[in-house]
Coordinates of C-alpha atoms in Angstrom, one line a residue:
X737 CA 123.9 47.7 1.6
X738 CA 126.5 49.4 -0.6
X739 CA 128.8 50.1 2.3
X740 CA 128.6 46.6 3.7
X741 CA 129.0 45.1 0.2
X742 CA 132.2 47.1 -0.2
X743 CA 133.5 45.9 3.2
X744 CA 132.9 42.3 2.3
X745 CA 134.5 42.6 -1.0
X746 CA 137.6 44.1 0.6
X747 CA 138.2 40.8 2.4
X748 CA 137.8 38.3 -0.4
X749 CA 140.9 36.4 -1.5
X750 CA 142.0 37.2 -5.0
X751 CA 140.3 40.7 -5.2
X752 CA 141.6 42.4 -2.1
X753 CA 144.8 43.8 -3.6
X754 CA 143.0 45.2 -6.7
X755 CA 140.2 46.6 -4.5
X756 CA 142.7 48.5 -2.4
X757 CA 144.8 49.7 -5.4
X758 CA 141.7 51.0 -7.2
X759 CA 140.0 52.5 -4.2
X760 CA 139.5 56.2 -3.9
X761 CA 138.9 55.7 -0.2
X762 CA 141.3 54.5 2.5
X763 CA 140.6 50.8 3.1
X764 CA 143.7 49.8 5.1
X765 CA 146.3 51.3 7.4
X766 CA 148.8 52.2 4.7
X767 CA 146.0 52.6 2.1
X768 CA 147.0 49.4 0.4
X769 CA 149.3 46.5 1.2
X770 CA 152.4 48.4 0.0
X771 CA 152.1 50.9 2.9
X772 CA 153.1 53.7 0.5
X773 CA 150.5 56.1 1.8
X774 CA 150.2 57.6 -1.6
X775 CA 146.6 58.7 -2.4
X776 CA 145.8 58.6 -6.2
X777 CA 143.5 61.6 -5.7
X778 CA 144.4 65.0 -7.2
X779 CA 141.3 67.2 -7.0
X780 CA 143.1 69.0 -4.2
X781 CA 146.5 70.0 -5.6
X782 CA 149.4 72.3 -5.2
X783 CA 147.6 75.1 -7.1
X784 CA 144.3 75.1 -5.1
X785 CA 145.2 73.7 -1.7
X786 CA 145.1 77.3 -0.4
X787 CA 141.3 77.0 -0.7
X788 CA 141.1 74.1 1.7
X789 CA 138.6 74.6 4.5
X790 CA 137.0 72.6 7.3
X791 CA 134.3 70.2 6.0
X792 CA 133.4 68.7 9.4
X793 CA 134.9 68.0 12.9
X794 CA 134.0 65.3 15.3
X795 CA 134.7 65.5 19.0
X796 CA 134.9 61.9 20.4
X797 CA 134.8 62.8 24.1
X798 CA 138.0 60.7 24.8
X799 CA 140.9 63.1 25.3
X800 CA 144.3 61.3 25.3
X801 CA 147.2 60.5 23.0
X802 CA 145.6 59.9 19.6
X803 CA 147.6 58.0 17.0
X804 CA 145.0 56.3 14.8
X805 CA 144.8 56.2 11.1
X806 CA 141.1 56.5 10.1
X807 CA 139.8 53.8 7.7
X808 CA 137.2 54.8 5.1
X809 CA 135.3 52.0 3.3
X810 CA 131.9 52.3 1.6
X811 CA 131.4 55.9 2.8
X812 CA 132.0 55.0 6.4
X813 CA 134.9 56.2 8.5
X814 CA 136.1 53.8 11.3
X815 CA 138.4 55.2 14.0
X816 CA 140.1 53.6 16.9
X817 CA 139.9 56.0 19.9
X818 CA 142.3 56.0 22.8
X819 CA 141.7 53.1 25.2
X820 CA 140.4 51.0 22.3
X821 CA 137.0 52.5 21.9
X822 CA 135.8 52.5 18.3
X823 CA 133.5 54.9 16.4
X824 CA 131.9 54.6 12.9
X825 CA 131.1 57.9 11.3
X826 CA 129.5 59.0 8.1
X827 CA 132.6 60.0 6.2
X828 CA 130.7 62.8 4.3
X829 CA 129.2 64.5 7.3
X830 CA 130.9 63.2 10.4
X831 CA 127.6 61.9 11.9
X832 CA 128.2 59.2 14.5
X833 CA 126.7 55.8 13.3
X834 CA 127.7 53.7 16.2
X835 CA 130.2 53.4 19.0
X836 CA 131.9 50.5 20.7
X837 CA 133.1 51.1 24.3
X838 CA 136.0 48.9 25.3
X839 CA 136.0 47.4 28.9
X840 CA 139.7 46.7 29.8
X841 CA 140.7 43.9 32.0
X842 CA 141.0 44.9 35.6
X843 CA 144.5 45.8 36.9
X844 CA 146.1 45.2 33.5
X845 CA 149.4 47.1 33.3
X846 CA 149.7 49.2 30.2
X847 CA 153.4 49.6 29.1
X848 CA 152.9 52.3 26.6
X849 CA 149.8 54.4 27.3
X850 CA 146.3 54.3 25.8
X851 CA 147.1 55.0 22.2
X852 CA 146.1 52.7 19.4
X853 CA 147.1 53.1 15.7
X854 CA 143.9 52.0 14.1
X855 CA 141.5 49.2 13.0
X856 CA 141.2 46.9 10.0
X857 CA 137.9 46.6 8.1
X858 CA 137.1 43.5 6.1
X859 CA 134.6 40.7 5.7
X860 CA 131.8 42.8 7.3
X861 CA 133.9 43.2 10.5
X862 CA 136.0 45.8 12.2
X863 CA 139.1 44.4 13.9
X864 CA 141.1 46.1 16.7
X865 CA 144.0 45.0 18.9
X866 CA 143.8 46.3 22.5
X867 CA 146.1 47.6 25.2
X868 CA 145.1 44.5 27.3
X869 CA 146.4 42.2 24.5
X870 CA 143.0 41.2 23.0
X871 CA 141.9 41.0 19.4
X872 CA 138.3 42.0 18.9
X873 CA 136.0 41.7 15.9
X874 CA 133.0 44.0 15.7
X875 CA 130.1 43.9 13.3
X876 CA 130.9 46.7 10.8
X877 CA 127.2 47.7 10.4
X878 CA 126.3 47.9 14.1
X879 CA 129.4 47.8 16.2
X880 CA 128.2 44.7 18.1
X881 CA 131.0 42.4 19.3
X882 CA 131.3 39.3 17.1
X883 CA 134.3 37.7 18.9
X884 CA 136.9 38.6 21.5
X885 CA 140.0 36.6 22.0
X886 CA 143.1 36.8 24.3
X887 CA 146.2 37.2 22.2
X888 CA 148.5 36.9 25.2
X889 CA 148.5 36.9 29.0
X890 CA 150.5 39.3 31.1
X891 CA 152.8 36.8 32.8
X892 CA 156.2 38.4 32.4
X893 CA 158.1 39.4 35.5
X894 CA 158.2 43.2 35.8
X895 CA 161.0 45.6 36.8
X896 CA 160.5 47.3 40.1
X897 CA 161.6 50.7 41.5
X898 CA 163.3 48.9 44.4
X899 CA 165.9 47.6 41.8
X900 CA 167.3 51.1 41.5
X901 CA 170.2 52.5 43.6
X902 CA 169.1 54.6 46.6
X903 CA 171.8 57.1 45.6
X904 CA 170.0 57.6 42.2
X905 CA 167.5 60.5 42.4
X906 CA 165.4 58.6 39.9
X907 CA 164.7 56.0 42.6
X908 CA 162.6 58.5 44.4
X909 CA 160.3 59.2 41.5
X910 CA 157.1 57.6 40.3
X911 CA 157.0 54.7 37.9
X912 CA 154.4 55.1 35.2
X913 CA 155.2 52.3 32.7
X914 CA 157.3 49.3 32.0
X915 CA 157.1 45.8 30.8
X916 CA 153.5 44.9 30.1
X917 CA 152.2 43.2 27.0
X918 CA 149.6 44.9 24.8
X919 CA 148.8 45.7 21.2
X920 CA 149.5 49.1 19.6
X921 CA 149.6 48.4 15.8
X922 CA 146.6 48.5 13.5
X923 CA 145.8 45.0 12.2
X924 CA 146.0 44.0 8.6
X925 CA 143.7 41.5 6.9
X926 CA 145.0 39.2 4.1
X927 CA 143.6 36.0 2.6
X928 CA 141.1 35.4 5.4
X929 CA 143.6 36.1 8.2
X930 CA 143.8 39.0 10.7
X931 CA 147.5 39.7 11.4
X932 CA 148.6 41.5 14.6
X933 CA 151.6 41.8 16.8
X934 CA 152.3 42.5 20.5
X935 CA 154.2 45.3 22.2
X936 CA 155.6 46.1 25.6
X937 CA 157.7 42.9 25.9
X938 CA 161.0 44.7 26.3
X939 CA 160.1 48.3 27.1
X940 CA 162.0 49.0 30.2
X941 CA 161.0 50.9 33.4
X942 CA 159.6 54.5 32.9
X943 CA 159.9 56.9 35.8
X944 CA 158.7 60.4 36.4
X945 CA 155.3 61.4 35.0
X946 CA 155.5 63.3 31.7
X947 CA 155.3 67.1 31.9
X948 CA 155.1 69.9 29.3
X949 CA 158.6 71.0 30.1
X950 CA 160.1 67.5 30.3
X951 CA 157.7 65.2 28.5
X952 CA 159.6 61.9 28.5
X953 CA 161.1 60.9 31.8
X954 CA 163.9 58.4 32.1
X955 CA 163.6 55.0 30.6
X956 CA 165.6 52.4 32.6
X957 CA 166.8 48.9 31.7
X958 CA 167.3 46.8 34.8
X959 CA 169.6 43.8 34.5
X960 CA 167.6 40.6 35.2
X961 CA 165.0 38.2 33.9
X962 CA 162.4 40.8 32.8
X963 CA 160.3 40.7 29.7
X964 CA 159.3 37.9 27.3
X965 CA 159.6 37.2 23.6
X966 CA 157.3 39.2 21.3
X967 CA 155.4 37.7 18.4
X968 CA 153.4 38.4 15.3
X969 CA 150.4 36.1 14.7
X970 CA 147.5 35.5 12.3
X971 CA 143.9 34.7 13.2
X972 CA 141.0 33.4 11.2
X973 CA 138.7 36.3 10.3
X974 CA 135.5 34.3 11.0
X975 CA 136.4 32.4 14.1
X976 CA 139.3 34.2 15.7
X977 CA 141.2 30.9 15.9
X978 CA 145.0 31.3 15.6
X979 CA 146.4 30.2 12.3
X980 CA 150.1 30.7 13.0
X981 CA 152.5 32.6 15.3
X982 CA 156.1 33.8 14.7
X983 CA 158.1 34.5 17.8
X984 CA 160.5 37.4 17.4
X985 CA 163.0 35.6 19.6
X986 CA 163.9 32.1 18.6
X987 CA 164.7 29.5 21.2
X988 CA 167.7 28.3 19.1
X989 CA 170.3 30.6 17.4
X990 CA 169.1 33.8 19.1
X991 CA 172.7 34.7 19.9
X992 CA 173.5 35.1 16.2
X993 CA 177.1 35.6 15.0
X994 CA 178.2 38.3 17.5
X995 CA 178.5 40.9 14.8
X996 CA 180.9 43.7 15.7
X997 CA 179.6 46.1 13.1
X998 CA 176.3 46.8 11.3
X999 CA 176.0 45.0 7.9
X1000 CA 177.5 48.0 6.2
X1001 CA 180.5 48.3 8.5
X1002 CA 179.7 50.8 11.2
X1003 CA 181.2 49.8 14.6
X1004 CA 178.8 48.8 17.3
X1005 CA 181.4 49.1 20.1
X1006 CA 180.8 45.6 21.4
X1007 CA 182.9 43.7 23.8
X1008 CA 182.3 40.3 22.1
X1009 CA 184.7 38.4 24.4
X1010 CA 182.8 39.5 27.5
X1011 CA 179.5 38.7 25.8
X1012 CA 180.6 35.2 24.9
X1013 CA 181.7 34.7 28.6
X1014 CA 178.3 35.9 29.7
X1015 CA 176.6 33.4 27.4
X1016 CA 177.7 30.6 29.8
X1017 CA 175.6 32.2 32.6
X1018 CA 172.6 33.1 30.4
X1019 CA 171.9 30.2 28.0
X1020 CA 168.2 30.9 28.2
X1021 CA 168.2 34.6 27.6
X1022 CA 165.8 34.1 24.8
X1023 CA 163.0 33.5 27.3
X1024 CA 163.0 37.2 28.2
X1025 CA 164.2 38.5 24.9
X1026 CA 161.8 41.3 23.9
X1027 CA 161.3 42.2 20.3
X1028 CA 157.9 44.0 20.2
X1029 CA 156.0 44.3 16.9
X1030 CA 155.1 48.0 16.7
X1031 CA 154.1 48.6 13.0
X1032 CA 151.5 47.2 10.6
X1033 CA 153.2 44.8 8.1
X1034 CA 153.4 45.5 4.4
X1035 CA 152.4 42.5 2.2
X1036 CA 153.7 41.4 -1.2
X1037 CA 150.7 39.8 -2.8
X1038 CA 152.6 38.2 -5.6
X1039 CA 154.9 36.2 -3.4
X1040 CA 152.6 36.1 -0.3
X1041 CA 155.3 37.6 1.9
X1042 CA 154.8 40.0 4.7
X1043 CA 157.4 42.4 6.1
X1044 CA 157.4 43.9 9.6
X1045 CA 159.8 45.5 12.0
X1046 CA 160.8 44.3 15.5
X1047 CA 161.6 46.3 18.6
X1048 CA 164.5 46.3 21.1
X1049 CA 165.7 43.3 23.1
X1050 CA 165.0 42.9 26.8
X1051 CA 166.2 44.1 29.2
X1052 CA 166.2 47.5 27.5
X1053 CA 169.7 49.2 27.2
X1054 CA 171.2 46.7 29.6
X1055 CA 173.0 43.8 28.0
X1056 CA 174.7 41.7 30.6
X1057 CA 171.9 39.1 30.8
X1058 CA 171.4 39.0 27.0
X1059 CA 174.7 38.4 25.2
X1060 CA 174.8 37.9 21.5
X1061 CA 173.0 39.6 18.6
X1062 CA 169.6 39.0 20.2
X1063 CA 167.8 37.8 17.1
X1064 CA 165.4 38.8 15.7
X1065 CA 165.2 42.1 17.5
X1066 CA 165.7 45.5 15.7
X1067 CA 165.2 43.7 12.4
X1068 CA 163.2 43.8 9.3
X1069 CA 161.6 40.4 9.0
X1070 CA 160.1 38.7 6.0
X1071 CA 157.5 35.9 6.7
X1072 CA 155.3 33.6 4.5
X1073 CA 151.8 35.0 5.0
X1074 CA 150.2 31.5 4.9
X1075 CA 152.4 29.7 7.4
X1076 CA 154.3 32.4 9.4
X1077 CA 157.6 30.8 8.4
X1078 CA 160.7 33.0 8.3
X1079 CA 162.0 33.8 4.8
X1080 CA 164.8 36.2 5.9
X1081 CA 165.7 38.9 8.4
X1082 CA 167.9 41.9 8.2
X1083 CA 169.1 43.2 11.5
X1084 CA 169.7 46.9 11.4
X1085 CA 171.4 47.0 14.9
X1086 CA 172.6 43.7 16.3
X1087 CA 172.7 43.7 20.2
X1088 CA 170.9 47.0 20.5
X1089 CA 171.4 48.9 23.7
X1090 CA 169.9 52.2 22.6
X1091 CA 166.2 51.5 21.7
X1092 CA 166.5 51.6 17.9
X1093 CA 163.3 49.6 17.3
X1094 CA 162.1 49.4 13.7
X1095 CA 159.1 51.4 14.6
X1096 CA 158.1 53.1 11.3
X1097 CA 156.2 50.7 9.0
X1098 CA 158.0 49.1 6.1
X1099 CA 157.1 50.2 2.5
X1100 CA 157.0 48.1 -0.7
X1101 CA 158.0 49.6 -4.1
X1102 CA 159.9 48.8 -7.3
X1103 CA 163.4 50.3 -6.8
X1104 CA 165.3 51.5 -9.9
X1105 CA 168.9 50.3 -9.6
X1106 CA 171.2 50.6 -12.6
X1107 CA 168.3 51.1 -14.9
X1108 CA 166.5 47.9 -13.7
X1109 CA 163.5 47.4 -11.4
X1110 CA 164.1 45.5 -8.2
X1111 CA 161.3 44.5 -5.9
X1112 CA 162.3 46.3 -2.7
X1113 CA 161.2 47.2 0.8
X1114 CA 162.1 50.5 2.4
X1115 CA 162.1 51.5 6.0
X1116 CA 162.9 54.8 7.8
X1117 CA 165.0 53.9 10.8
X1118 CA 165.3 55.4 14.3
X1119 CA 169.0 55.5 13.5
X1120 CA 168.3 58.4 11.2
X1121 CA 169.0 56.5 7.9
X1122 CA 166.5 55.3 5.3
X1123 CA 167.1 51.6 4.4
X1124 CA 166.2 49.9 1.1
X1125 CA 166.4 46.1 1.1
X1126 CA 165.9 43.5 -1.7
X1127 CA 162.5 42.0 -1.1
X1128 CA 163.5 38.5 -2.1
X1129 CA 166.8 38.2 -0.2
X1130 CA 166.9 40.9 2.4
X1131 CA 170.2 42.2 1.0
X1132 CA 170.8 45.9 1.7
X1133 CA 170.5 47.8 -1.6
X1134 CA 170.9 51.4 -0.3
X1135 CA 171.3 53.3 2.9
X1136 CA 170.5 57.0 2.6
X1137 CA 172.5 59.9 4.1
X1138 CA 171.1 60.9 7.5
X1139 CA 167.8 62.8 7.6
X1140 CA 168.5 64.0 11.2
X1141 CA 171.7 65.0 12.9
X1142 CA 173.9 62.1 14.3
X1143 CA 176.4 62.3 17.1
X1144 CA 178.2 59.5 19.1
X1145 CA 176.0 56.9 17.2
X1146 CA 176.4 53.5 18.9
X1147 CA 178.4 54.9 21.8
X1148 CA 177.9 53.0 25.1
X1149 CA 176.3 54.4 28.3
X1150 CA 178.8 55.6 30.9
X1151 CA 178.6 56.5 34.6
X1152 CA 179.1 60.2 33.7
X1153 CA 176.5 60.0 31.0
X1154 CA 177.0 59.8 27.2
X1155 CA 174.9 62.1 25.0
X1156 CA 174.1 60.8 21.5
X1157 CA 171.5 61.4 18.8
X1158 CA 169.3 60.1 17.4
X1159 CA 168.5 58.0 20.5
X1160 CA 165.5 56.3 21.9
X1161 CA 163.0 58.8 20.5
X1162 CA 163.9 58.8 16.9
X1163 CA 165.2 59.5 13.8
X1164 CA 162.0 58.1 12.5
X1165 CA 159.8 56.8 15.3
X1166 CA 156.4 55.0 14.8
X1167 CA 155.0 57.5 12.4
X1168 CA 154.7 56.1 8.9
X1169 CA 156.6 57.6 6.0
X1170 CA 155.1 58.1 2.5
X1171 CA 156.6 57.1 -0.8
X1172 CA 156.3 58.2 -4.4
X1173 CA 157.3 55.3 -6.6
X1174 CA 157.2 57.3 -9.8
X1175 CA 159.8 59.8 -8.6
X1176 CA 161.7 57.3 -6.3
X1177 CA 161.2 59.6 -3.4
X1178 CA 160.5 58.8 0.3
X1179 CA 159.0 61.4 2.6
X1180 CA 160.1 61.0 6.2
X1181 CA 159.1 62.9 9.3
X1182 CA 162.0 62.9 11.7
X1183 CA 163.0 63.7 15.3
X1184 CA 166.1 65.4 16.6
X1185 CA 166.2 64.9 20.4
X1186 CA 169.6 64.5 22.2
X1187 CA 169.5 61.6 24.7
X1188 CA 171.8 61.0 27.7
X1189 CA 172.6 57.3 28.4
X1190 CA 173.8 56.7 31.9
X1191 CA 175.2 53.5 33.5
X1192 CA 174.7 52.8 37.2
X1193 CA 176.8 50.0 38.9
X1194 CA 177.1 49.1 42.5
X1195 CA 178.9 46.0 43.9
X1196 CA 177.1 43.6 46.2
X1197 CA 177.4 44.6 49.9
X1198 CA 175.8 44.0 53.3
X1199 CA 174.0 40.9 51.9
X1200 CA 172.4 42.9 49.1
X1201 CA 172.9 41.9 45.5
X1202 CA 174.9 43.9 43.0
X1203 CA 173.0 46.7 41.1
X1204 CA 173.4 47.3 37.4
X1205 CA 171.2 49.3 35.1
X1206 CA 171.3 51.8 32.3
X1207 CA 169.0 54.7 31.7
X1208 CA 168.2 57.1 28.9
X1209 CA 166.7 60.5 29.3
X1210 CA 166.3 63.6 27.2
X1211 CA 168.8 66.4 27.7
X1212 CA 168.0 70.1 27.9
X1213 CA 169.5 70.7 24.4
X1214 CA 167.3 72.1 21.7
X1215 CA 165.0 69.6 19.9
X1216 CA 163.3 69.9 16.6
X1217 CA 161.8 68.0 13.7
X1218 CA 162.7 67.4 10.1
X1219 CA 160.5 66.6 7.1
X1220 CA 162.7 65.2 4.4
X1221 CA 162.4 64.1 0.8
X1222 CA 164.9 61.3 0.4
X1223 CA 166.0 60.6 -3.2
X1224 CA 166.1 56.8 -3.2
X1225 CA 168.2 56.6 -6.3
X1226 CA 171.1 58.5 -4.8
X1227 CA 170.3 58.3 -1.1
X1228 CA 170.7 62.1 -0.9
X1229 CA 168.3 64.5 0.9
X1230 CA 166.5 66.2 -2.0
X1231 CA 164.9 68.9 0.3
X1232 CA 164.3 69.2 4.0
X1233 CA 162.0 71.4 6.2
X1234 CA 163.0 72.0 9.8
X1235 CA 160.1 72.3 12.3
X1236 CA 160.2 73.8 15.8
X1237 CA 159.1 70.6 17.4
X1238 CA 160.0 66.9 16.9
X1239 CA 157.6 65.3 14.4
X1240 CA 155.5 62.3 15.4
X1241 CA 152.4 61.2 13.6
X1242 CA 153.3 60.4 10.0
X1243 CA 153.0 61.7 6.4
X1244 CA 150.4 61.5 3.6
X1245 CA 151.3 62.0 -0.1
X1246 CA 148.8 62.6 -2.9
X1247 CA 148.9 62.7 -6.7
X1248 CA 148.1 66.4 -6.4
X1249 CA 151.8 66.9 -5.6
X1250 CA 151.1 67.5 -1.9
X1251 CA 152.3 66.2 1.4
X1252 CA 150.2 66.5 4.5
X1253 CA 151.7 66.4 8.0
X1254 CA 150.7 67.6 11.5
X1255 CA 152.7 69.1 14.4
X1256 CA 152.5 69.0 18.1
X1257 CA 151.4 72.7 18.4
X1258 CA 148.2 71.9 16.5
X1259 CA 149.4 72.9 13.1
X1260 CA 148.2 70.8 10.1
X1261 CA 150.3 71.5 7.1
X1262 CA 150.3 70.9 3.3
X1263 CA 153.6 71.1 1.4
X1264 CA 154.6 71.0 -2.2
X1265 CA 156.0 67.5 -2.5
X1266 CA 158.5 68.6 -5.2
X1267 CA 160.0 71.5 -3.3
X1268 CA 159.0 71.3 0.3
X1269 CA 157.3 74.8 0.2
X1270 CA 154.6 75.3 2.8
X1271 CA 151.3 75.9 0.8
X1272 CA 148.6 75.7 3.5
X1273 CA 148.2 75.5 7.2
X1274 CA 145.3 75.0 9.6
X1275 CA 145.2 75.2 13.4
X1276 CA 143.6 72.6 15.7
X1277 CA 143.2 72.9 19.5
X1278 CA 145.3 69.8 20.2
X1279 CA 148.5 68.3 18.8
X1280 CA 148.1 66.8 15.3
X1281 CA 150.2 63.7 16.0
X1282 CA 148.5 61.0 13.9
X1283 CA 148.8 59.9 10.2
X1284 CA 146.6 61.9 7.8
X1285 CA 144.5 60.2 5.1
X1286 CA 142.6 61.3 1.9
X1287 CA 139.5 59.8 0.4
X1288 CA 136.8 60.7 -2.2
X1289 CA 133.0 60.5 -1.8
X1290 CA 130.5 61.6 -4.6
X1291 CA 133.4 63.1 -6.5
X1292 CA 134.6 65.3 -3.6
X1293 CA 138.1 64.8 -2.2
X1294 CA 138.6 65.0 1.6
X1295 CA 141.7 65.1 3.8
X1296 CA 141.3 63.8 7.4
X1297 CA 143.4 63.5 10.5
X1298 CA 143.0 62.7 14.2
X1299 CA 144.2 65.4 16.6
X1300 CA 144.6 64.4 20.2
X1301 CA 148.2 65.2 21.0
X1302 CA 150.9 62.9 22.4
X1303 CA 151.8 62.6 26.1
X1304 CA 155.3 61.4 25.6
X1305 CA 156.2 64.6 23.8
X1306 CA 154.0 66.8 26.0
X1307 CA 151.8 67.8 23.1
X1308 CA 148.3 69.1 24.1
X1309 CA 145.7 66.3 24.4
X1310 CA 142.4 66.4 22.6
X1311 CA 139.6 64.4 21.0
X1312 CA 139.3 65.7 17.5
X1313 CA 138.9 64.2 14.1
X1314 CA 139.1 67.0 11.6
X1315 CA 138.2 66.7 7.9
X1316 CA 139.0 69.3 5.2
X1317 CA 137.8 69.8 1.6
X1318 CA 138.0 72.6 -1.0
X1319 CA 135.7 75.6 -0.3
X1320 CA 132.8 76.0 -2.7

């Protein structure tokens, strides 16, 4: 009963925040509501990490892209497997306690593959959002289904390969993804509510099956009435009834102020006059507006404010049918946790045509500015900058120097093709950063991947409509990853480690002065958080492309990570959960 009691305690209003902060386990996606991913444990430290060895390994039997953060509460580890299956394991031994097998709706179109980023555990239940846009509550003790609700229906019109020019070689390839609503984020539970958001509402058309030598095919944005507004919503933990919903595209004011620059003055290369003319033909563009919610919100428990990032507008990369700023896409958004009402938004990239979703989760911390503490929210952007905003107003407090190379940033697609970076894959993609509030340092895993943006236009002829679309696809230029320590006081890169492959998965920091991070070649690494020195490395037979965690049971510290690869990057698939501790 101890485990179940701890689970129930974790969901009670008024004690949840303290329970998480004091926990030596890993009770929520970001460990606690701040999303700092800073474990207080220090038994494993920079001096003895060389003695780390495998404690146990679990093979789930489901081999596919594996992005989940394990949750550990009351000695039990809960893991979301690909395709939304869930397992509960003894966190000390790896013994399987129960398994839930998810039955997806027939013929449901997955926009973004089978990966899921984790579960939430509270009030004696395990909550998971699914690729077929359902929110499911399981009994935490048995895995039995408690309730199962539809969060959204797949009603949006979908792009078709027939929309492409016959002269374009991509029109002869296979489509493997596109607009199709689902849920990728791990839920978070707060004050009796399960909070979850939807994805795939502005994703674009994906062509050409991923291969090891060319993992991401082209992503194409077709001009037209494709997609729908995204949303974040809260549901009652006991009944599953919806409490509130916030739509990421408002039906009024979505066009914004037609900003010609970012908030800090970088030109967006917009033709505002043409956009305002297009607005006359597209007054209801909001109906198809996009704005997926990719990342688990952070929550300020003092002000009952949640912070989450939104995705790109729809159609992806193609802006003729969506003039204006396309609010609230590519924005950091602050909402009242009890009502879902908007408090403020900060749009990193108005009128995005590059795919610069706010994919990495926001992080809450006290920012030291001019010797004073300011309640702040940080976020590692796909643009390659780390942003710090005032938590009360949304005002930009600091933007770091770039943690990945930048070239032709905010340049438009051309018929010849424009190469820029970072592009649709990163800077910082969905993988969470970690933050050390004491040293005012953020640790960010980054992606350098040059992307070519190409415009295709053909006039109407022979009774056929005009064709216009834009595509993005990786070039053959070298790609790599960066692990960066960003000094939040100065905005400077304190140290940086370059990796052979782009980094996707996320970072764990511990009070043992350690950072843990995986790579696509199966390496699982520990670094000195003060210097960036590599101190320890293990090898797994699949890509380690999920966020690591650390927890303690019976006075013993463990470090755990899922290792199942990532199809988009061509990293080897697998079905591993690996757990390490100090050798006796």
